[in-house]
CSV table of C-alpha atoms in Angstrom, one decimal:
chain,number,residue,atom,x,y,z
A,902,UNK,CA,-9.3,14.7,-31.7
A,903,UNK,CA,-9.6,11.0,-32.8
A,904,UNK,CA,-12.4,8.5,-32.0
A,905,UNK,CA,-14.9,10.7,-30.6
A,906,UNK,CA,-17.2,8.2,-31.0
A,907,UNK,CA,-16.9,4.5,-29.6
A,908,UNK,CA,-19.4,1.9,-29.4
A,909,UNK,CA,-18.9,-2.2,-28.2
A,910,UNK,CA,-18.7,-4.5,-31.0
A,911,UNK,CA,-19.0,-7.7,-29.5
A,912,UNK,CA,-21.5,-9.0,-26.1
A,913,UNK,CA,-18.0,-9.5,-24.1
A,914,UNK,CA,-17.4,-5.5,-24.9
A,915,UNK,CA,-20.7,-4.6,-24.5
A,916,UNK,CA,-20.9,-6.1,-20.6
A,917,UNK,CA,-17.6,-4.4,-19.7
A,918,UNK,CA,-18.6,-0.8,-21.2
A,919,UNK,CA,-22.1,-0.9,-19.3
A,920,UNK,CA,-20.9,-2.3,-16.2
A,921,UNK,CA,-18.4,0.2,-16.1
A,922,UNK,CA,-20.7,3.5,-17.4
A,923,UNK,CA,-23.9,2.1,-14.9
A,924,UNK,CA,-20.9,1.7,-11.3
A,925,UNK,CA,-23.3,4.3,-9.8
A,926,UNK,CA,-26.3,1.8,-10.3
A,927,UNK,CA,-24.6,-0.9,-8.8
A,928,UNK,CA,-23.5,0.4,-6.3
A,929,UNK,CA,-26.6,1.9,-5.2
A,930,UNK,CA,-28.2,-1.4,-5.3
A,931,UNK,CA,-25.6,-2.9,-3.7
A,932,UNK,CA,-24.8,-5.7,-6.4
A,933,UNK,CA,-20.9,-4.7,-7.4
A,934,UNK,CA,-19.4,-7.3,-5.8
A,935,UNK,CA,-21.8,-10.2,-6.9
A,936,UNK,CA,-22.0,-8.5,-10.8
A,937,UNK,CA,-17.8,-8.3,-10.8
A,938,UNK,CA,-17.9,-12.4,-10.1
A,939,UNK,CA,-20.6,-13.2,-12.5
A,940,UNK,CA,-18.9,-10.9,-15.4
A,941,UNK,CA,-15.5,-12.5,-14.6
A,942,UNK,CA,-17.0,-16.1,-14.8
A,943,UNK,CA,-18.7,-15.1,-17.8
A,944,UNK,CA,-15.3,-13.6,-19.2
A,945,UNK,CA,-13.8,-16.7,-18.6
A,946,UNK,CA,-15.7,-18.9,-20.0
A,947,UNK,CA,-15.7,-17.4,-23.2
A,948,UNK,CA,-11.8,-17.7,-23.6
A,949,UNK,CA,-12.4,-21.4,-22.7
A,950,UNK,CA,-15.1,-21.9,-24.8
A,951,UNK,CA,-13.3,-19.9,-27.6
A,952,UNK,CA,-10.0,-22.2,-26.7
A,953,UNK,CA,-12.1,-25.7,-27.1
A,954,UNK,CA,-13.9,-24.9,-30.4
A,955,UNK,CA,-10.5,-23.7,-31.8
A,956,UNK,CA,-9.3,-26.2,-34.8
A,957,UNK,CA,-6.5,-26.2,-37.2
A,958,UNK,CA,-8.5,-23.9,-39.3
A,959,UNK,CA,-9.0,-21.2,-37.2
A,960,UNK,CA,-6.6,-18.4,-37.9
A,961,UNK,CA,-3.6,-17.5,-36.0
A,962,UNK,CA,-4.9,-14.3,-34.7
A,963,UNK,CA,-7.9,-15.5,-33.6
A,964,UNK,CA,-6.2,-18.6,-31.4
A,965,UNK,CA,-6.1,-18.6,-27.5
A,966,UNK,CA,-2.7,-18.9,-26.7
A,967,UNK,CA,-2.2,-18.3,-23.0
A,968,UNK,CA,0.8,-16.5,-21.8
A,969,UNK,CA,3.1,-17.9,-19.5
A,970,UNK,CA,2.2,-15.4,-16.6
A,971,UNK,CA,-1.4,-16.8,-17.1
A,972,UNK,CA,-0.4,-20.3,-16.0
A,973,UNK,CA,2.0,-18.6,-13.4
A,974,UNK,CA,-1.0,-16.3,-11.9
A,975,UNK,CA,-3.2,-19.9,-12.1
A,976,UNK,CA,-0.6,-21.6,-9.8
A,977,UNK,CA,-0.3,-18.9,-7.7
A,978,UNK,CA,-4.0,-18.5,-6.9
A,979,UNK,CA,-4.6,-21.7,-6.9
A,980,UNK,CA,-1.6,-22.1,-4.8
A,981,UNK,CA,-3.6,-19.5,-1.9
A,982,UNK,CA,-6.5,-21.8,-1.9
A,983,UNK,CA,-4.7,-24.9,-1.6
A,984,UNK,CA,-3.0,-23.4,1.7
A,985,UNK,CA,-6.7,-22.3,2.7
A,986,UNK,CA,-8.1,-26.1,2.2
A,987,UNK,CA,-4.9,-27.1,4.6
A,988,UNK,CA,-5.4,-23.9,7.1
A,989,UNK,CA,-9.2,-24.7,7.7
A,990,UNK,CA,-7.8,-28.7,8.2
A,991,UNK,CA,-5.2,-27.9,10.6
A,992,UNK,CA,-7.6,-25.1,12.7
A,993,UNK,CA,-10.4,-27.1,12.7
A,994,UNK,CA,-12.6,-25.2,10.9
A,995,UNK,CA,-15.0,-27.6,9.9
A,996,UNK,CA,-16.2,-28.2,5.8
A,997,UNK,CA,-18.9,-25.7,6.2
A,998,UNK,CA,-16.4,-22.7,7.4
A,999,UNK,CA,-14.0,-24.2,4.3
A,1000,UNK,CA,-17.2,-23.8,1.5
A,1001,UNK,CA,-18.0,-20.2,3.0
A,1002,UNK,CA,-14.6,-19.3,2.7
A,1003,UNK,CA,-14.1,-20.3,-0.7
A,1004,UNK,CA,-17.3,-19.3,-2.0
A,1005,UNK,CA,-17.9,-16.0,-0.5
A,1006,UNK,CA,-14.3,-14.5,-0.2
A,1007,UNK,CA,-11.7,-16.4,-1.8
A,1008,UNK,CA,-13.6,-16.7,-5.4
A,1009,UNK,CA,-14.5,-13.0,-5.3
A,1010,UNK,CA,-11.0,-12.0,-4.3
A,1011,UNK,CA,-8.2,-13.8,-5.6
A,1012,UNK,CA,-10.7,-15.8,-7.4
A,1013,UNK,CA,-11.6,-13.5,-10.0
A,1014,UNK,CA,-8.3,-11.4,-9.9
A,1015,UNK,CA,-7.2,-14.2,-12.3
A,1016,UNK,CA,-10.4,-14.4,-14.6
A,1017,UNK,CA,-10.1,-11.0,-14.9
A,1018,UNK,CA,-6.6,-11.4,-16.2
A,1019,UNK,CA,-7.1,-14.1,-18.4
A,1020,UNK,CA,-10.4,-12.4,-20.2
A,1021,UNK,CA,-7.6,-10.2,-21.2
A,1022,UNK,CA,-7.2,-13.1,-24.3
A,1023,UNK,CA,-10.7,-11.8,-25.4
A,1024,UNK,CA,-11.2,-10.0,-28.3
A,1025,UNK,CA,-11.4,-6.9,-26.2
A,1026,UNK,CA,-10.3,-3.4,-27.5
A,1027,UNK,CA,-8.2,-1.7,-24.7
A,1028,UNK,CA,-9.8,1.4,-25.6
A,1029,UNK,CA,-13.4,0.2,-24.8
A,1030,UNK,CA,-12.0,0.4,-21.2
A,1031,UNK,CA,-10.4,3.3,-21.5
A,1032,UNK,CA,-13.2,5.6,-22.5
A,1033,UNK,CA,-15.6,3.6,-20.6
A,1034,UNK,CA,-13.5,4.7,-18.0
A,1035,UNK,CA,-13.1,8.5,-18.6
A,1036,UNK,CA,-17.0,8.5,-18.7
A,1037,UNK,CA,-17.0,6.6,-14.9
A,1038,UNK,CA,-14.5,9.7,-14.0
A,1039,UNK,CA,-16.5,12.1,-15.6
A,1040,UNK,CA,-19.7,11.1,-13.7
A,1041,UNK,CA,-17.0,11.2,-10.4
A,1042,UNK,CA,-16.3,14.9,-11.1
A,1043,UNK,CA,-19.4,15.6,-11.1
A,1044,UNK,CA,-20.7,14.0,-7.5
A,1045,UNK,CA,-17.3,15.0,-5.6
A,1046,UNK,CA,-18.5,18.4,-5.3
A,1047,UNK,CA,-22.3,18.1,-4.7
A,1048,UNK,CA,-21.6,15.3,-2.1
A,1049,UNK,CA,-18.5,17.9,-0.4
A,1050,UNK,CA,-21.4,20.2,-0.3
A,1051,UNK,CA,-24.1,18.1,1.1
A,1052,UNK,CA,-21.3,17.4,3.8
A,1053,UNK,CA,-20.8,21.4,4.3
A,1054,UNK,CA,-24.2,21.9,4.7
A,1055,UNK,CA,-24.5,18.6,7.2
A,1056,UNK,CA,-27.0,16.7,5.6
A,1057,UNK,CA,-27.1,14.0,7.1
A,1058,UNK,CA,-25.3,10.6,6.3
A,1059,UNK,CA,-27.4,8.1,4.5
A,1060,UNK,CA,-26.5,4.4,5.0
A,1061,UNK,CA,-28.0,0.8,4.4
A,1062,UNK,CA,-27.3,-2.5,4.0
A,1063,UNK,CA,-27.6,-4.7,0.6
A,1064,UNK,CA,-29.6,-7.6,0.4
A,1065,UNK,CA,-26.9,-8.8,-1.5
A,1066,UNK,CA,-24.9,-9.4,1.7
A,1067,UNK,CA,-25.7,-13.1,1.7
A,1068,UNK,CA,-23.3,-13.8,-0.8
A,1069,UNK,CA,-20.1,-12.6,0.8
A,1070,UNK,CA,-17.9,-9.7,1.4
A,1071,UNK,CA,-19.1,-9.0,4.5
A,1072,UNK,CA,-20.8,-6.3,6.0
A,1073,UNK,CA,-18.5,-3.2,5.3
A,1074,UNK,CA,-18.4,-4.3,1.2
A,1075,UNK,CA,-22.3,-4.4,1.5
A,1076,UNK,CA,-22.8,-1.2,2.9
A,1077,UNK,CA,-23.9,1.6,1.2
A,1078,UNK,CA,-23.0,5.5,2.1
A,1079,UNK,CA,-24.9,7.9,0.5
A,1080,UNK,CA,-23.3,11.2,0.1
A,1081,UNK,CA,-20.5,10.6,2.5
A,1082,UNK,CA,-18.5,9.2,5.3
A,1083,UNK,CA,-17.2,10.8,8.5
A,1084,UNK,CA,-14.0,9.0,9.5
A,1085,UNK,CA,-12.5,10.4,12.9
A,1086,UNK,CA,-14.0,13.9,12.8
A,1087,UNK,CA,-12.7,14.3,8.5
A,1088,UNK,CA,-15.4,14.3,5.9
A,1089,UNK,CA,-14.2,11.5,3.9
A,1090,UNK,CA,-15.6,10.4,0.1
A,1091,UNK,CA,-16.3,6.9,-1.0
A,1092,UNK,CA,-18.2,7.4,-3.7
A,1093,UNK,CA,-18.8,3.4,-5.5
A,1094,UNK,CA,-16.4,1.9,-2.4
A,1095,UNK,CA,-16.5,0.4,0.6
A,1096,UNK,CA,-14.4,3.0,1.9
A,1097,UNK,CA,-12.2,6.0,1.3
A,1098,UNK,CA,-8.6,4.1,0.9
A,1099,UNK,CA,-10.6,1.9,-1.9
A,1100,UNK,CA,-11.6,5.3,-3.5
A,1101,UNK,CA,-8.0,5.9,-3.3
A,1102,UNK,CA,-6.4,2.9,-4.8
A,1103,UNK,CA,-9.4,3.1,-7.5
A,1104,UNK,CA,-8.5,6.7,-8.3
A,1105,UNK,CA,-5.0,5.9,-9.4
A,1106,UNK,CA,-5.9,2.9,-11.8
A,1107,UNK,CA,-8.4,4.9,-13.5
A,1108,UNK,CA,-5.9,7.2,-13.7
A,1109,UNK,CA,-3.9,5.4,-15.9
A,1110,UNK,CA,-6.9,3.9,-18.0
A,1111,UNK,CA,-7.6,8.1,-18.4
A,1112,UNK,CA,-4.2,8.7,-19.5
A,1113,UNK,CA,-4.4,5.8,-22.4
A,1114,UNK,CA,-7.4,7.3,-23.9
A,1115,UNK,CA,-6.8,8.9,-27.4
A,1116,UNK,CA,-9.6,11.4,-27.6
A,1117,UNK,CA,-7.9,14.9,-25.7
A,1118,UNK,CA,-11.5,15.9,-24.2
A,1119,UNK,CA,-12.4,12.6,-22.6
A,1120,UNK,CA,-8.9,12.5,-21.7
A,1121,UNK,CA,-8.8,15.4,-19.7
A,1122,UNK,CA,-12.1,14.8,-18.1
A,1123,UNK,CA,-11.2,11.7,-17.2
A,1124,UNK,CA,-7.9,12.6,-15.7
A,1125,UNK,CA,-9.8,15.5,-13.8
A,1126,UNK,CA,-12.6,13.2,-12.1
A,1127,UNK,CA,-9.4,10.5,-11.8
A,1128,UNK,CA,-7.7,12.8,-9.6
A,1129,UNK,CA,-10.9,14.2,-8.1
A,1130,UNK,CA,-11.6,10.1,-6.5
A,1131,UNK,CA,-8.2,10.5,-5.4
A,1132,UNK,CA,-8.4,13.6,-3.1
A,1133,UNK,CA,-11.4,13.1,-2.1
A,1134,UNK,CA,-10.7,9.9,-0.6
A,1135,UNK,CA,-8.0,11.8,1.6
A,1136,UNK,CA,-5.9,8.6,1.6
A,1137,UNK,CA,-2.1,8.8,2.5
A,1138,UNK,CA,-1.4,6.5,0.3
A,1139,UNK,CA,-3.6,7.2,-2.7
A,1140,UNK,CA,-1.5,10.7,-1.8
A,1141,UNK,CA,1.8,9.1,-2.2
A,1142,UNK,CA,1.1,6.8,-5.5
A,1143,UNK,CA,-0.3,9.6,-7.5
A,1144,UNK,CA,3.3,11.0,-8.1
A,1145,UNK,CA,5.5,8.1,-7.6
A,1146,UNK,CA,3.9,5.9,-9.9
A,1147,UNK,CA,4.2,8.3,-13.3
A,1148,UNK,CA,7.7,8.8,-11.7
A,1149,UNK,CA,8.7,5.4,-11.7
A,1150,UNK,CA,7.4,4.5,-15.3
A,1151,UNK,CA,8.7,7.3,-17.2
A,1152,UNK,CA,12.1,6.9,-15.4
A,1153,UNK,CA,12.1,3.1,-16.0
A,1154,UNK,CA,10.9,3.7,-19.9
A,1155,UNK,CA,13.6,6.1,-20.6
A,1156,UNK,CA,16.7,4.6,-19.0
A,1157,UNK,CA,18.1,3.6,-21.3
A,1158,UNK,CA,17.9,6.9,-23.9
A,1159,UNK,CA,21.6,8.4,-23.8
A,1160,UNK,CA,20.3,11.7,-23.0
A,1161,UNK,CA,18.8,10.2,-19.8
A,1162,UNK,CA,21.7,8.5,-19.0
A,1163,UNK,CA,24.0,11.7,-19.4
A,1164,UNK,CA,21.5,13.6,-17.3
A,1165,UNK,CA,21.7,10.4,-14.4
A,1166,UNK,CA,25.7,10.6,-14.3
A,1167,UNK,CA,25.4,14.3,-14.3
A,1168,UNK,CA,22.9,14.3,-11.0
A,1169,UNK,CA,24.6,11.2,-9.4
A,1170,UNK,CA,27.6,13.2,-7.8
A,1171,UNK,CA,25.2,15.7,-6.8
A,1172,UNK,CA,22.9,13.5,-5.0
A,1173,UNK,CA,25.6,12.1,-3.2
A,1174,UNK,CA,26.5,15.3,-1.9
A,1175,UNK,CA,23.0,16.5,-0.5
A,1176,UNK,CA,22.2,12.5,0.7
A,1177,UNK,CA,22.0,13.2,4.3
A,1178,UNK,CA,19.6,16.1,3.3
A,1179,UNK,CA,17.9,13.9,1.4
A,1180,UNK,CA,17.8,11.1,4.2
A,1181,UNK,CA,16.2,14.3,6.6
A,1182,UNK,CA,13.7,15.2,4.3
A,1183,UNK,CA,12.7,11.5,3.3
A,1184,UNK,CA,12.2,11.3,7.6
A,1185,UNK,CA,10.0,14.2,7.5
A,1186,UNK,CA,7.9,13.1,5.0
A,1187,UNK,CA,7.4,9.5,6.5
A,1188,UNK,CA,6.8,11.6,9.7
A,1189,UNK,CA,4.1,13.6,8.3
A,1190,UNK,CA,2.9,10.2,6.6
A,1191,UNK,CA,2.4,8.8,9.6
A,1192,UNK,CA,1.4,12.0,11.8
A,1193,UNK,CA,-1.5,12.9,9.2
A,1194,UNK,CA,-3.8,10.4,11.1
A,1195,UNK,CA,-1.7,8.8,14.1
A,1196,UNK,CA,-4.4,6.6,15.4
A,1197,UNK,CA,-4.6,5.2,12.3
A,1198,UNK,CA,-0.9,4.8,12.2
A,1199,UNK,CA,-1.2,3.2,16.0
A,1200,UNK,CA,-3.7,1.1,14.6
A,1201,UNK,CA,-1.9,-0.7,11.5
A,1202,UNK,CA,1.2,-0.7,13.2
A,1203,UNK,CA,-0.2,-2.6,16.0
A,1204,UNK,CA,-1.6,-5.2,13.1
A,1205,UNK,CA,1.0,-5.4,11.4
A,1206,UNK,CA,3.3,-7.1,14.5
A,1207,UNK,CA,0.6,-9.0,15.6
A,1208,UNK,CA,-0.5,-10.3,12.4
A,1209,UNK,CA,3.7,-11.1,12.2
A,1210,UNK,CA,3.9,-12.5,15.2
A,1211,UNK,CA,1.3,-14.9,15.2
A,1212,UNK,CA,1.9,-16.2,11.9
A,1213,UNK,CA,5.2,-17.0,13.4
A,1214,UNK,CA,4.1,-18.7,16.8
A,1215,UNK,CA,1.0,-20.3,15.5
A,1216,UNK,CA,0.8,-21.3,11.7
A,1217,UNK,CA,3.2,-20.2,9.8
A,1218,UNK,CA,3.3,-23.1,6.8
A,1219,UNK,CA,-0.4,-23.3,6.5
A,1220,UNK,CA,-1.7,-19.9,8.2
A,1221,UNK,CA,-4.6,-19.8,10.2
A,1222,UNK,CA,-7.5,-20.5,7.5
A,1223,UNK,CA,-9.2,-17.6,8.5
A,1224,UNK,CA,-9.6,-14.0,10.0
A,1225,UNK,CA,-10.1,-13.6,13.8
A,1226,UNK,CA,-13.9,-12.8,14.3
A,1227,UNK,CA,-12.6,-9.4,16.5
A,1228,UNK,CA,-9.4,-7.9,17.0
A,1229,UNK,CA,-8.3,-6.7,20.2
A,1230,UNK,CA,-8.7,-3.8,22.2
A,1231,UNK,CA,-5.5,-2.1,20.7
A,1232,UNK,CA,-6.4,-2.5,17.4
A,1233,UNK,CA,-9.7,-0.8,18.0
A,1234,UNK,CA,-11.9,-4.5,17.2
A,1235,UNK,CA,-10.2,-4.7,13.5
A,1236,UNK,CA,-9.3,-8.1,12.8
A,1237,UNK,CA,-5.8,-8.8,12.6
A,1238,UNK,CA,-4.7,-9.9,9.0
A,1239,UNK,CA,-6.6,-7.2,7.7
A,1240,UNK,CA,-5.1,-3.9,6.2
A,1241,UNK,CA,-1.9,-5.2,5.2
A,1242,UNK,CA,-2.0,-7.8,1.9
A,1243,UNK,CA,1.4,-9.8,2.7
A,1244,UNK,CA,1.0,-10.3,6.4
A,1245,UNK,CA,-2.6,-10.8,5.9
A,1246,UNK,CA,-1.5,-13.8,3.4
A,1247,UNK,CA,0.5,-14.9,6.3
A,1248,UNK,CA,-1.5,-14.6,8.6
A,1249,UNK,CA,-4.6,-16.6,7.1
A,1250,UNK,CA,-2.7,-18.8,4.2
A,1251,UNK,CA,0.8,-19.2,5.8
A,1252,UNK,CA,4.5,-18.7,3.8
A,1253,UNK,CA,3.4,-20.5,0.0
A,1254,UNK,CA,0.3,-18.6,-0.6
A,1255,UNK,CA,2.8,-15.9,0.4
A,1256,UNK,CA,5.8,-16.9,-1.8
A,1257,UNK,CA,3.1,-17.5,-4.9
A,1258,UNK,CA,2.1,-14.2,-4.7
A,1259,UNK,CA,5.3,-12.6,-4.1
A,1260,UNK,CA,6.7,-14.9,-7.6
A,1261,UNK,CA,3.4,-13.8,-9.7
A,1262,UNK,CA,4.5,-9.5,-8.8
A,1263,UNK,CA,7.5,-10.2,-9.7
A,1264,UNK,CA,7.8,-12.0,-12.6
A,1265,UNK,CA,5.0,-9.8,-13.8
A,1266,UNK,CA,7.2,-6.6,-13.2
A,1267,UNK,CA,9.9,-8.2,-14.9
A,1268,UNK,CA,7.3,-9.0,-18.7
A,1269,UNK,CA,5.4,-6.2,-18.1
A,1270,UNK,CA,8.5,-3.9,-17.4
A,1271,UNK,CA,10.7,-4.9,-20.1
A,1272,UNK,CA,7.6,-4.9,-22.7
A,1273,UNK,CA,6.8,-1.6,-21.4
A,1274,UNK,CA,9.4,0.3,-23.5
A,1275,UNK,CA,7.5,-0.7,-27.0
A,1276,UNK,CA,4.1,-1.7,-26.0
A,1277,UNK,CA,1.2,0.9,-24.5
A,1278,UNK,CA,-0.9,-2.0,-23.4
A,1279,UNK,CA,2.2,-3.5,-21.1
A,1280,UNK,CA,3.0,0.5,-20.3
A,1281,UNK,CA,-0.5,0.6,-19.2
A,1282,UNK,CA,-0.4,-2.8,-17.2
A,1283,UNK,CA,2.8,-2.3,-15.2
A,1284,UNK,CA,1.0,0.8,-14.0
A,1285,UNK,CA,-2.0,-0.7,-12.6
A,1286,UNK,CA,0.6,-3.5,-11.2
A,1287,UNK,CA,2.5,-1.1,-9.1
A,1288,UNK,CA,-0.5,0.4,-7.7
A,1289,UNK,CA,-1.8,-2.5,-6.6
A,1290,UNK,CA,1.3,-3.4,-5.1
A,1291,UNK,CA,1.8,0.2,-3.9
A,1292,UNK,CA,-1.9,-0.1,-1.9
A,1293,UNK,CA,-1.1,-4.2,-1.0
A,1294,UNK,CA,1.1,-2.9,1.8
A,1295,UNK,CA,-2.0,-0.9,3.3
A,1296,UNK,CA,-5.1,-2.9,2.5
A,1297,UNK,CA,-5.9,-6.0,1.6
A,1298,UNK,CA,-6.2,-5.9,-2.7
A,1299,UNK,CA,-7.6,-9.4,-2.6
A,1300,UNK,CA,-11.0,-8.0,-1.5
A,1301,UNK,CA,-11.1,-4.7,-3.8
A,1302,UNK,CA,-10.6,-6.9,-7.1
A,1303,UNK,CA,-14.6,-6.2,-7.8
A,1304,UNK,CA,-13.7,-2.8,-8.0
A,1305,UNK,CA,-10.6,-2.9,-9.9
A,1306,UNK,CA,-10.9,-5.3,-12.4
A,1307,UNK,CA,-11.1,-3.4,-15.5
A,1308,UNK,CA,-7.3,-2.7,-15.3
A,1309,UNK,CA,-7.3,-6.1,-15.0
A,1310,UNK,CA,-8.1,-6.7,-18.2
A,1311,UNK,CA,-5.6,-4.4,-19.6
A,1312,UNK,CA,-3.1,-6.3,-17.6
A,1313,UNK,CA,-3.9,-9.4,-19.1
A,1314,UNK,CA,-3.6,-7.8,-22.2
A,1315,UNK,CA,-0.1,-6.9,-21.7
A,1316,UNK,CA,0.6,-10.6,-20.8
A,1317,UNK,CA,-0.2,-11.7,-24.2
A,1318,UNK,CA,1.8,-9.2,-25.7
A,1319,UNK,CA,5.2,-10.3,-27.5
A,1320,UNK,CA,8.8,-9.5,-26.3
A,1321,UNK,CA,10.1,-7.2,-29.0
């Protein structure tokens, strides 16, 4: 077993590995999603600072050269303020609605989901994060059970409020649940989230940042406390990414090895055969999807067209600036534009916040997919990429960035990495 020991060489390291190995703390005390902003900017302004003092001297490997995703990924979130700016303009929303908006959700949220990417041209060893993150799911393992217990045993649930609510995210980002949360009746973990689908979508990135780490035992105990997060969130679709997402990347990593190829023409004629099996079983499951918890199926379904519909009928260059205060009756009060990142986008920032965001995924599949078949970093990266976009068409990613930015990082990392 190699690197059994690992240690931060440098202050950008050393912020990243104790943030990560102190979530608990954090969380406890409320400050996540203030601390994740105030890293990011700090991240950020040591790649700038880093760029400007660079000179003809400065060696090669040492430069700031920033990738072309980075300036695509700087359009495009620059690209969902702009239509904010115009949204708030066109609803009437007044300058002071426009600085809270921009200050206290959009900065935090899309805001640092760039910074995050572009500390990725830091001198930052990948595998600072990825033991960093074993030790995070090692700590996980070890609460999932006492906390299933303390719900066995009906201790009661312990919640409150952080002080740090002032500076955005609301008040379902600022509370904190102590041991658990009961969500219609089902004992649900949330463990350093806001809530249990977080948990879920947080699960499956650690995952992969588990899965990079070279050293077998922190490996394995970070897979185990990975996987722990992720079924003790009881998320649907944590549920479904856990085996699609491995799927996808080792099928799109070995396409093109003759022996898969055989195997693929082998199956193909086959699969045609048993389609319409296939097709009934594929119905079943989306059934049971849905069926698992039907009122939160009513729920997002009834967002979902009404998020749709009034993006159509009522703003659909600009969007609507912001979310409604209270949703309706059908929707149980949840705001529409919520639980759903594209027709959220919609909703609030109209069709070119949408259409940025839709270019940045894509082209980033494209780099990130095609370097994946020589570079672990990119391997790594598309991962966390299709988990994001896997959980964007059930929650809203934009606000769960202070949670997820480590694989960040790695994902800027694979930008910077060269076509080969």
């Amino acid at each position: 077993m190699k690197h059994s020991s690992i240690h931060p060489e440098n202050l950008p390291e050393a912020l990243i590995w104790y943030y990560i190995i102190f979530t608990y703390l954090l969380y406890l005390l409320g400050a996540q999603y203030v601390a994740a902003s105030l890293l990011g900017t700090y991240l950020t302004f040591c790649v700038l600072k880093q760029w400007w003092e660079e000179t003809d001297k400065t060696p090669p490997e040492e430069k700031i050269v920033f990738s072309p995703l980075n300036w695509v990924w700087i359009g495009a979130i620059l690209t969902i303020e702009f239509s904010s700016i115009i949204g708030h303009f066109d609803n009437s929303l007044g300058l002071g609605q426009l600085f809270e908006s921009t200050v206290f959700w959009w900065y935090p949220g899309w805001g640092i989901f760039i910074l995050f990417t572009l500390a990725g041209q830091l001198k930052i060893r990948p595998e600072i994060i990825y033991r960093a993150a074993c030790i995070l799911c090692f700590q996980s393992l070890i609460i999932t059970p006492i906390f299933r217990v303390a719900a066995l045993v009906n201790i009661p649930e312990l919640t409150y409020v952080s002080p740090f609510k002032i500076f955005g995210g609301g008040t379902l980002v600022s509370t904190i649940h102590l041991c658990y949360l009961i969500d219609v009746d089902e004992v649900r973990l949330v463990l350093f989230t806001p809530w249990s689908p977080a948990l879920g979508l947080v699960g499956n990135m650690y995952l992969w940042l588990a899965l990079a780490e070279p050293n077998l035992k922190w490996r394995f105990l970070g897979i185990m406390g990975a996987v722990a997060m992720i079924f003790a969130s009881a998320s649907r679709m944590a549920m479904v990414t856990l085996p699609c997402v491995p799927i996808f990347i080792w099928c799109l990593t070995h396409c093109f090895n003759p022996w898969f190829q055989i195997c693929a023409g082998f199956f193909t004629p086959l699969f045609v055969m048993i389609l319409p099996w296939v097709r009934q079983v594929i119905t079943s499951l989306k059934e049971r999807f849905h069926n698992a918890r039907p009122g939160s199926s009513i729920v997002r379904k009834a967002l979902r067209e009404m998020a749709k519909q009034q993006w159509e009928r009522d703003a659909f260059l600009w969007g609507h600036g912001v979310l409604s205060p209270k949703g309706p009756p059908v929707t149980g009060g949840v705001p529409v534009g919520t639980h759903h990142t594209w027709l959220g986008l919609l909703y609030i920032h109209g069709i070119f916040a949408f259409s940025a965001l839709a270019i940045g995924f894509f082209l980033s599949f494209l780099d990130l997919g095609i370097k994946a078949f020589t570079h672990k970093t990119s391997r790594i990266g598309l991962a966390i990429l299709t988990v994001l976009f896997l959980f964007s068409l059930g929650d809203n990613i934009d606000i769960l960035a202070y949670l997820y930015w480590p694989g960040l990082i790695v994902m800027g990392q694979g930008f910077k990495e060269k076509w080969t």
